[in-house]
PDB file of C-alpha atoms in Angstrom:
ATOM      1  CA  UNK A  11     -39.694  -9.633  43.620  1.00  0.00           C
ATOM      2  CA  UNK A  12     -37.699  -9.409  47.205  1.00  0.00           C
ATOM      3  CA  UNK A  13     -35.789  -5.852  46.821  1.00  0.00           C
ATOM      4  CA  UNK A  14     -33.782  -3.676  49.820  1.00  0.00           C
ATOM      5  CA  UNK A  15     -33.802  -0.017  49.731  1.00  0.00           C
ATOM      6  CA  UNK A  16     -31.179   2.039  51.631  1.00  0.00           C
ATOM      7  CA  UNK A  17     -31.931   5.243  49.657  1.00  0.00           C
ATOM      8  CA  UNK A  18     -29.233   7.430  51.798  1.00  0.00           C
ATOM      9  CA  UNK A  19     -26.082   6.304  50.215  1.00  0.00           C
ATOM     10  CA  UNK A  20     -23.862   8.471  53.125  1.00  0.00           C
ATOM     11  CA  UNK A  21     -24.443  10.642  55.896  1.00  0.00           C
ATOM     12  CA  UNK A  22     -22.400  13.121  57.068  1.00  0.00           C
ATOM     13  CA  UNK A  23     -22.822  13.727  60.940  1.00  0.00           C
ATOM     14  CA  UNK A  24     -20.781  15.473  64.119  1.00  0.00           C
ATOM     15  CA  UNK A  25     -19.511  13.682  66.671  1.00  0.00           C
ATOM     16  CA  UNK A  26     -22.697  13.043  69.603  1.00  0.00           C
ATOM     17  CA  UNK A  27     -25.747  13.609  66.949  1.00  0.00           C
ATOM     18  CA  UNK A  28     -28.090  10.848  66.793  1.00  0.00           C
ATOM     19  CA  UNK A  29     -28.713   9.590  62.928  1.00  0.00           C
ATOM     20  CA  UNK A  30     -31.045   7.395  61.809  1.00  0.00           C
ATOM     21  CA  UNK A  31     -30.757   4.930  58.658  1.00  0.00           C
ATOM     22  CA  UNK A  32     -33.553   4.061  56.621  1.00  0.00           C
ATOM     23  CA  UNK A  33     -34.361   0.724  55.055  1.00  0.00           C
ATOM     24  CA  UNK A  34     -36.803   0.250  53.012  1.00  0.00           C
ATOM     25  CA  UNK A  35     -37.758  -3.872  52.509  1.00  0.00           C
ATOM     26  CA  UNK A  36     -39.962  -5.613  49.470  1.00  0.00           C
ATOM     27  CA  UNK A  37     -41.768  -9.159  49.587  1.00  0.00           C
ATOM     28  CA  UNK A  38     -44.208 -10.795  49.290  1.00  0.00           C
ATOM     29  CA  UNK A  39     -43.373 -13.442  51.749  1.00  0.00           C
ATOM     30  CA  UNK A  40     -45.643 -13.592  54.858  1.00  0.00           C
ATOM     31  CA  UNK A  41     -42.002 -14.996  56.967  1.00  0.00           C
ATOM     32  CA  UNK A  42     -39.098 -13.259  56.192  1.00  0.00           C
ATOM     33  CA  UNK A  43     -35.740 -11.826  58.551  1.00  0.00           C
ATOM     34  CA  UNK A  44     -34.594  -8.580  58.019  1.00  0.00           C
ATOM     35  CA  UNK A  45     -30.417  -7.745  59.153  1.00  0.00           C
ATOM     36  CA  UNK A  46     -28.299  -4.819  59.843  1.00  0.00           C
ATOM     37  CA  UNK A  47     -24.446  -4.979  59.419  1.00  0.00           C
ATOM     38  CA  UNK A  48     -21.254  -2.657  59.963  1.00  0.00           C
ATOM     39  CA  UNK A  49     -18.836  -2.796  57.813  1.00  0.00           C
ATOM     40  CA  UNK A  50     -15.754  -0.834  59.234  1.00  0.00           C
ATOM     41  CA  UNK A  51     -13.122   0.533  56.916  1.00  0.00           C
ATOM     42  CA  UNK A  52     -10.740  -2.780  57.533  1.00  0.00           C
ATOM     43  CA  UNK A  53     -13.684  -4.505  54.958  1.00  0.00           C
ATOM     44  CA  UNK A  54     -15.424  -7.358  57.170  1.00  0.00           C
ATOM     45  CA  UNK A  55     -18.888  -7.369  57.466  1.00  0.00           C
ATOM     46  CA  UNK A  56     -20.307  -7.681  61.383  1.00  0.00           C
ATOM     47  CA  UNK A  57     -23.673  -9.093  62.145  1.00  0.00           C
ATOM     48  CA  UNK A  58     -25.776  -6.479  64.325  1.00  0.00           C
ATOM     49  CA  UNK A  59     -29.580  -6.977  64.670  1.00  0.00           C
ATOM     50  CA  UNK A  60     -31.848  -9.708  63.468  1.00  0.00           C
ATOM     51  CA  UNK A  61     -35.424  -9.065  63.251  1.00  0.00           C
ATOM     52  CA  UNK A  62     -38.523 -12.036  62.295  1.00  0.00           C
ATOM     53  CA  UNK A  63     -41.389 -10.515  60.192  1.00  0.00           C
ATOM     54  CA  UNK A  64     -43.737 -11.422  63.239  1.00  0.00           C
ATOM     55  CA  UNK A  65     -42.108  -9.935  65.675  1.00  0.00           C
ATOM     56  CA  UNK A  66     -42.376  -6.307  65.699  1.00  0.00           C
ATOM     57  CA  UNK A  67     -40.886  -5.297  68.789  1.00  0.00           C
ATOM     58  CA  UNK A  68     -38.342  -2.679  69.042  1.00  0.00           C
ATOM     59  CA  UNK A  69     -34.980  -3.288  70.558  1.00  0.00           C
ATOM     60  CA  UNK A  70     -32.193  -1.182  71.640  1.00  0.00           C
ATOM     61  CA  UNK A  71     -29.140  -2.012  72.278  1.00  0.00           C
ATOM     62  CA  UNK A  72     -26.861   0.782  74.474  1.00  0.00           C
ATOM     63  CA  UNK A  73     -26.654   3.872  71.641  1.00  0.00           C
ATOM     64  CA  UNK A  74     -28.270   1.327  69.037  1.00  0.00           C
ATOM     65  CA  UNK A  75     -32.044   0.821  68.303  1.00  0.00           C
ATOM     66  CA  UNK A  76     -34.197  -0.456  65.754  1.00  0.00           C
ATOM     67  CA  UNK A  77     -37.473   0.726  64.490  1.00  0.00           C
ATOM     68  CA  UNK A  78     -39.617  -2.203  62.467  1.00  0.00           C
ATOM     69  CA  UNK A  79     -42.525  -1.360  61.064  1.00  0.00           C
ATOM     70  CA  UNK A  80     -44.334  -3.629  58.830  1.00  0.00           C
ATOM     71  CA  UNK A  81     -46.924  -1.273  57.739  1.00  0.00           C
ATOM     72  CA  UNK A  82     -44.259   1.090  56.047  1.00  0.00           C
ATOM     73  CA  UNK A  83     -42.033  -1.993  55.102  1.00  0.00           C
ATOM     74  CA  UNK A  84     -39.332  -0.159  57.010  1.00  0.00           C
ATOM     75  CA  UNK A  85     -36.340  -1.297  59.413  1.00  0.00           C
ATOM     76  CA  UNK A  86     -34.786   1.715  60.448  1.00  0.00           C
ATOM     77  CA  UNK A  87     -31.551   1.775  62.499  1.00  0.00           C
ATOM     78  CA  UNK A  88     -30.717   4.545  65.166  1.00  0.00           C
ATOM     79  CA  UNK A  89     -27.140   5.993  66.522  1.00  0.00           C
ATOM     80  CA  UNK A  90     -27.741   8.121  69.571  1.00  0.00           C
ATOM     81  CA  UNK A  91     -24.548  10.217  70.063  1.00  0.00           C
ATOM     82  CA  UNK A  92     -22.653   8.809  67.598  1.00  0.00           C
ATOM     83  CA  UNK A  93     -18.942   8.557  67.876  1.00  0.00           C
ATOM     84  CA  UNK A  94     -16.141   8.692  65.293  1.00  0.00           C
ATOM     85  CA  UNK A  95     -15.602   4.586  65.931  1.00  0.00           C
ATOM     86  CA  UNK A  96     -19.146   4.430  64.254  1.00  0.00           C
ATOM     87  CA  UNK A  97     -18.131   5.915  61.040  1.00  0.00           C
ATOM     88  CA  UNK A  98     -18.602   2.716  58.828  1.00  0.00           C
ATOM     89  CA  UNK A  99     -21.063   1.679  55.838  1.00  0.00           C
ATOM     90  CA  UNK A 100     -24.022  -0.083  56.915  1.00  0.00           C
ATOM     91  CA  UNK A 101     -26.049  -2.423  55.071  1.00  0.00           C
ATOM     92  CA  UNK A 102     -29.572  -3.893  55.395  1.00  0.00           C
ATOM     93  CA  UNK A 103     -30.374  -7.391  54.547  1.00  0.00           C
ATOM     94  CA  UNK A 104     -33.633  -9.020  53.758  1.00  0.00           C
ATOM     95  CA  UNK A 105     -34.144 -13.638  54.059  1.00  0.00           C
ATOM     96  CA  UNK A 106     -37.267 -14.802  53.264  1.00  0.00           C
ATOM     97  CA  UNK A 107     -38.024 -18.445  54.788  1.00  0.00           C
ATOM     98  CA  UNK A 108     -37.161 -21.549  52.886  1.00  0.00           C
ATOM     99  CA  UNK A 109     -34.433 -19.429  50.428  1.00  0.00           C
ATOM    100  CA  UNK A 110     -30.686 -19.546  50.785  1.00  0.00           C
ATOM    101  CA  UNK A 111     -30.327 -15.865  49.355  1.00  0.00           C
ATOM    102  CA  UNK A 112     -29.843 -12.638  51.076  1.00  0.00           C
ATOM    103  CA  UNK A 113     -30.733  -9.188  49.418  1.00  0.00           C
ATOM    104  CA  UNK A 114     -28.402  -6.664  50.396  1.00  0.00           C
ATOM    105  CA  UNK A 115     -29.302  -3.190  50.033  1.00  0.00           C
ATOM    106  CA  UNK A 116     -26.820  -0.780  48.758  1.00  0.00           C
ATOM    107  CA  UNK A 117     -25.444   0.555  51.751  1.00  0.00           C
ATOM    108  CA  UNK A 118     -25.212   3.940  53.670  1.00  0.00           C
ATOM    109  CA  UNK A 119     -22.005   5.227  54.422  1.00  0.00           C
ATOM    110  CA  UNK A 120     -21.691   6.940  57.663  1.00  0.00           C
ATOM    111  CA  UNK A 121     -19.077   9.685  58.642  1.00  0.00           C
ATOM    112  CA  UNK A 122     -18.880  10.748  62.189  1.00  0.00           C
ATOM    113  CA  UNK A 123     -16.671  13.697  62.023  1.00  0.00           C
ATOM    114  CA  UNK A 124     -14.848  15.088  65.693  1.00  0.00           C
TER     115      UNK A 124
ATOM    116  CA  UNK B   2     -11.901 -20.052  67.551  1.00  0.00           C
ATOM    117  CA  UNK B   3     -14.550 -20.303  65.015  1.00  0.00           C
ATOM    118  CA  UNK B   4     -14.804 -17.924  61.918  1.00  0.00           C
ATOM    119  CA  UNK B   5     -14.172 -17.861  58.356  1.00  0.00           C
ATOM    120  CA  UNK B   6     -10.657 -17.563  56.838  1.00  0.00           C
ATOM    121  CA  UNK B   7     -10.073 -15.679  53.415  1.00  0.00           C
ATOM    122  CA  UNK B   8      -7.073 -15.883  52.081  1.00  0.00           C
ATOM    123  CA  UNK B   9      -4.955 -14.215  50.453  1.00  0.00           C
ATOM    124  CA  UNK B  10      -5.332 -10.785  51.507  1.00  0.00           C
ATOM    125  CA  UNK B  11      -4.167  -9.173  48.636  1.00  0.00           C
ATOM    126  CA  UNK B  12      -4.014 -11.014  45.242  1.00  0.00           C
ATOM    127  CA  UNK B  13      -2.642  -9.524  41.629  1.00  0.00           C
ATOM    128  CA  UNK B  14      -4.032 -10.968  38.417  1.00  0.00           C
ATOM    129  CA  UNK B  15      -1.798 -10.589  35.202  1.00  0.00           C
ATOM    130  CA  UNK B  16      -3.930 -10.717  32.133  1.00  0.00           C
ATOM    131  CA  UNK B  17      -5.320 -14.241  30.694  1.00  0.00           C
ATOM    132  CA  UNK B  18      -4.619 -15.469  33.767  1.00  0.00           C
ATOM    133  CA  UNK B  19      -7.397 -17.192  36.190  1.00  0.00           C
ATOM    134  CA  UNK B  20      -6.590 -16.414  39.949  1.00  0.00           C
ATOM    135  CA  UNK B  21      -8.277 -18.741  42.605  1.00  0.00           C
ATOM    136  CA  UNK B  22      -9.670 -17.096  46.269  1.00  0.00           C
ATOM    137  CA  UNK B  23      -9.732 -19.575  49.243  1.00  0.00           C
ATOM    138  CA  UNK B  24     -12.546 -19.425  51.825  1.00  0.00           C
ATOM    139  CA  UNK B  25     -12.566 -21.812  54.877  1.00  0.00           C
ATOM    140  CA  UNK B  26     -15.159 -22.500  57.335  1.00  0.00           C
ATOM    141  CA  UNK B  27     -15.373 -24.195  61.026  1.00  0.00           C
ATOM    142  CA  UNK B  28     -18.450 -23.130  62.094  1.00  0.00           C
ATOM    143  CA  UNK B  29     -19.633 -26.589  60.569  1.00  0.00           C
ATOM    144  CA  UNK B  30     -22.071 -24.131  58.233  1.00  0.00           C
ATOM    145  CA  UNK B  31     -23.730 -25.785  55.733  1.00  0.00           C
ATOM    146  CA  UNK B  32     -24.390 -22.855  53.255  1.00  0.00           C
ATOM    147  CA  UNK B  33     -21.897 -20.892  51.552  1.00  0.00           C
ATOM    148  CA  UNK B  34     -21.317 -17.754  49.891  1.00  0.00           C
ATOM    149  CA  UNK B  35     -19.520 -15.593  47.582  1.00  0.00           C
ATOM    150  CA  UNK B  36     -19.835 -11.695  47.047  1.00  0.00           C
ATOM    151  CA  UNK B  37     -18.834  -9.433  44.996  1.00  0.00           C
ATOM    152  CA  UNK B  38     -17.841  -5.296  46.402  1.00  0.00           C
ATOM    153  CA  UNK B  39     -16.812  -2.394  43.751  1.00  0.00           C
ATOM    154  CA  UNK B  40     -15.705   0.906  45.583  1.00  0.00           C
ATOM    155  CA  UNK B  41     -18.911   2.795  47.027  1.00  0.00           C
ATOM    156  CA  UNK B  42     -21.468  -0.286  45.771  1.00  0.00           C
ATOM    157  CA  UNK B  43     -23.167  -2.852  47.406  1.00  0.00           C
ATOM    158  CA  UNK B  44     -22.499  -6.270  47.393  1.00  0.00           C
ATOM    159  CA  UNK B  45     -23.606  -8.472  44.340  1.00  0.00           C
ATOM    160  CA  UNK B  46     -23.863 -12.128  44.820  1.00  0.00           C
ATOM    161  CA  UNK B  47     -21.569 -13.719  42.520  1.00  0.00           C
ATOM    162  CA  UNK B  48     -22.323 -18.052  43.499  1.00  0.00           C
ATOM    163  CA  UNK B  49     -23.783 -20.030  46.922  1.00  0.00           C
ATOM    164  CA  UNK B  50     -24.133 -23.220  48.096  1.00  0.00           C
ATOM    165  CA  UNK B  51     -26.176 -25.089  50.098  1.00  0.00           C
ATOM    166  CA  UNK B  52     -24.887 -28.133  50.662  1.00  0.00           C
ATOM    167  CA  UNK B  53     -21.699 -30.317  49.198  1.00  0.00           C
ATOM    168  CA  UNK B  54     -21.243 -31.294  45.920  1.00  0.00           C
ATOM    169  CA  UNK B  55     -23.610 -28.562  44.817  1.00  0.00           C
ATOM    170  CA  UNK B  56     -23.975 -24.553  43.971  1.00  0.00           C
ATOM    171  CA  UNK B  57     -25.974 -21.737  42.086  1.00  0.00           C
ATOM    172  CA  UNK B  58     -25.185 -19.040  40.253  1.00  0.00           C
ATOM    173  CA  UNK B  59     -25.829 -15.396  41.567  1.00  0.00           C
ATOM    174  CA  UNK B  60     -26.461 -12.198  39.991  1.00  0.00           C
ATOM    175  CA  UNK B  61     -23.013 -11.907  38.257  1.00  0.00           C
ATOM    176  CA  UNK B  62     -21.554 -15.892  37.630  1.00  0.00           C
ATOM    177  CA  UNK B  63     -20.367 -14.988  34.429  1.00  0.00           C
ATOM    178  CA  UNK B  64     -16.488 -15.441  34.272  1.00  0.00           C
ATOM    179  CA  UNK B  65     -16.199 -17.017  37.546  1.00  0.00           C
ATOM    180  CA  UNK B  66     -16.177 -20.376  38.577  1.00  0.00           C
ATOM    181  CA  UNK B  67     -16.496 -22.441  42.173  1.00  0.00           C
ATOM    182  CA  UNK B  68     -16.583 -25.995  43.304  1.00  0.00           C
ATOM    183  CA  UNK B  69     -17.636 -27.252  46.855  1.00  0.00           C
ATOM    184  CA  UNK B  70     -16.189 -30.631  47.388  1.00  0.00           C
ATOM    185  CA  UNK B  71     -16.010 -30.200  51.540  1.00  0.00           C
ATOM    186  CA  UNK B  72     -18.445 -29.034  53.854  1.00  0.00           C
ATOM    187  CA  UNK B  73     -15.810 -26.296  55.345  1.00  0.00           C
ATOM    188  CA  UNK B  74     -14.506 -25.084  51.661  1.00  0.00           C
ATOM    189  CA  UNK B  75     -15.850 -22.899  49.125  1.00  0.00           C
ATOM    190  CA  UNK B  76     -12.853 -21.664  46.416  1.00  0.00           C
ATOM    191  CA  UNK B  77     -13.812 -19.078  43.453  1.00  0.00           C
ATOM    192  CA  UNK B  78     -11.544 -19.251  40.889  1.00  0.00           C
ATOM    193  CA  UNK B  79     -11.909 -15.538  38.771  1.00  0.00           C
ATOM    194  CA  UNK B  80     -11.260 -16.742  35.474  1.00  0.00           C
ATOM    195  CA  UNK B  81      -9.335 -15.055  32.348  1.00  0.00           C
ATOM    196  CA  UNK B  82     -13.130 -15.299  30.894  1.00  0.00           C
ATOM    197  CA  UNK B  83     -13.944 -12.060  33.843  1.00  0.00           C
ATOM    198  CA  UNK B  84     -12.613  -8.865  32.513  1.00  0.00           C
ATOM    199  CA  UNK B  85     -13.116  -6.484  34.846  1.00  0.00           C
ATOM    200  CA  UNK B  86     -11.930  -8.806  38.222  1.00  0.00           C
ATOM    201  CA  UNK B  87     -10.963  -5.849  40.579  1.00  0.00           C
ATOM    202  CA  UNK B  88     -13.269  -5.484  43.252  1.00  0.00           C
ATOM    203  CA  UNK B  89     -12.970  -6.975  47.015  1.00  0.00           C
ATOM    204  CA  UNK B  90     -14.258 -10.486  47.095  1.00  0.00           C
ATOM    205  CA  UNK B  91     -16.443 -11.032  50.600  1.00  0.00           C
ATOM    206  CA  UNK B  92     -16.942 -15.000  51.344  1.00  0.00           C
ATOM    207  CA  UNK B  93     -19.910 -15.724  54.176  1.00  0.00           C
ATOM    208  CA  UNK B  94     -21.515 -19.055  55.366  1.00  0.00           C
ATOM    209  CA  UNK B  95     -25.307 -19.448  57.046  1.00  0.00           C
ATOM    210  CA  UNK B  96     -26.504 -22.502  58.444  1.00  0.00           C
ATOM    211  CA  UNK B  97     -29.095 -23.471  55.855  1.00  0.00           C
ATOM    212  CA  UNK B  98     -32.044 -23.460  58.477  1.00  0.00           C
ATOM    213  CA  UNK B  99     -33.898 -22.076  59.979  1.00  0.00           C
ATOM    214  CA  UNK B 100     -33.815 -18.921  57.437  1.00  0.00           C
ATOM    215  CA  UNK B 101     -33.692 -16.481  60.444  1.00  0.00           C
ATOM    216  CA  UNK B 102     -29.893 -17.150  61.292  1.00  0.00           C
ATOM    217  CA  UNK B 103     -27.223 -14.540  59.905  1.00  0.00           C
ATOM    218  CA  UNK B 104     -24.277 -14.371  57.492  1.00  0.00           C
ATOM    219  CA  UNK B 105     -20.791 -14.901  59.021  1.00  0.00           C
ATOM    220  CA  UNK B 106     -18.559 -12.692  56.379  1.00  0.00           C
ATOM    221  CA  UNK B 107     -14.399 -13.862  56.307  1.00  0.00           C
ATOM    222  CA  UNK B 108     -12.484 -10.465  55.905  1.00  0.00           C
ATOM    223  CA  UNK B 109     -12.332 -10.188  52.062  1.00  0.00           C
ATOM    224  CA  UNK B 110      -9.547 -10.926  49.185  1.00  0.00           C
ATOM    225  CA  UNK B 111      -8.607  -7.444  47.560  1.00  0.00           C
ATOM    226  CA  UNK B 112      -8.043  -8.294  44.001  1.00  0.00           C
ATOM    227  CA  UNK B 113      -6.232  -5.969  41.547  1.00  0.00           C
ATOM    228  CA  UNK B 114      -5.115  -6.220  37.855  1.00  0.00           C
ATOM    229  CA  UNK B 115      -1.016  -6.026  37.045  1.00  0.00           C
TER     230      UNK B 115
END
């Protein structure tokens, strides 16, 4: 079974304190792709990170990075001084190769209070 | 420019009465999506397609219904059979390979009961 754990479902935070979401993956797939998106409060979803299961690099991306590690089935997303224009809910998103389907995990919502 | 286009924005549903959401693509996608979002959850996979003429149920088909007769159009029609049809409706497209590439998300169809 392919499952996607965001076990913080919202995160309260001050305006310039780094925050880290956790996402927790399942499969049994040896190729898979593993997703972060924003979804602000006007509803859309917006694409952010894609990662391949054989590629374990890190990446950052200005205040954004991205922590895989396969050995801990984990794909954890960090803020570094947040900002109120942050405060959205983020989801994680698991593809395995050859499917059409995308597990969603539940979502964290984040507050970035001034 | 190139996107997805959900329309309407709002939509009101009087009872016994099926209600049809519009999704358009030009991205020339050829998979197709359609997701379900109650206040605070995750979102639930209601029916996709990969290619023309042809579509799968999700998690939570049951009272809904869709068709895919062009590449670039994917309607859900929430029938009378649904009885709890308020939620925000999310439509996304994916080219179908390779698996690694990402949802594209239209900005949602807020649905309420009269």
């Amino acid at each position: 079974a392919q499952k996607v754990t965001q076990a913080q479902t919202e995160i309260s935070v001050v305006e310039k304190e780094d925050v880290t979401l956790d996402c927790v993956y399942e499969t049994r797939d040896t190729t898979y792709y593993l997703f972060w998106y924003k979804q602000p409060p006007s509803g859309e979803l917006v694409f952010l990170i894609r990662r391949n299961s054989f590629d374990e690099q890190n990446e950052i991306s200005g205040r954004y990075s991205w922590n895989f590690q396969k050995s801990t089935s984990s794909f954890n997303f960090t803020i570094t001084a947040s900002q109120v224009v942050d405060s959205a809910v983020y989801f994680c998103a698991l593809r395995t190769s050859g499917t059409y389907k995308y597990i969603f995990g539940t979502g964290t919502r984040l507050k970035v209070l001034a | 420019d190139g996107g997805i286009t959900q329309s309407p924005k709002y939509l009101f549903r009087k009872e016994g009465q099926n209600v049809t959401l519009s999704c358009e693509q030009n991205l020339n996608h050829d998979a197709m999506y359609w997701y379900r979002q109650d206040p605070g959850q995750g979102l639930r996979l209601i029916y996709y397609s990969q290619i023309v003429n042809d579509f799968q149920k999700g998690d939570i088909a049951e009272g809904y219904s869709v068709s895919r007769e062009k590449k670039e159009s994917f309607p859900l029609t929430v029938t009378s059979a649904q009885k709890n049809p308020t939620a925000f409706y999310l439509c996304a497209s994916s080219w179908g390979a390779p698996s690694n590439q990402p949802q594209h998300f239209g900005d949602g169809t807020r649905l309420s009961i009269l």
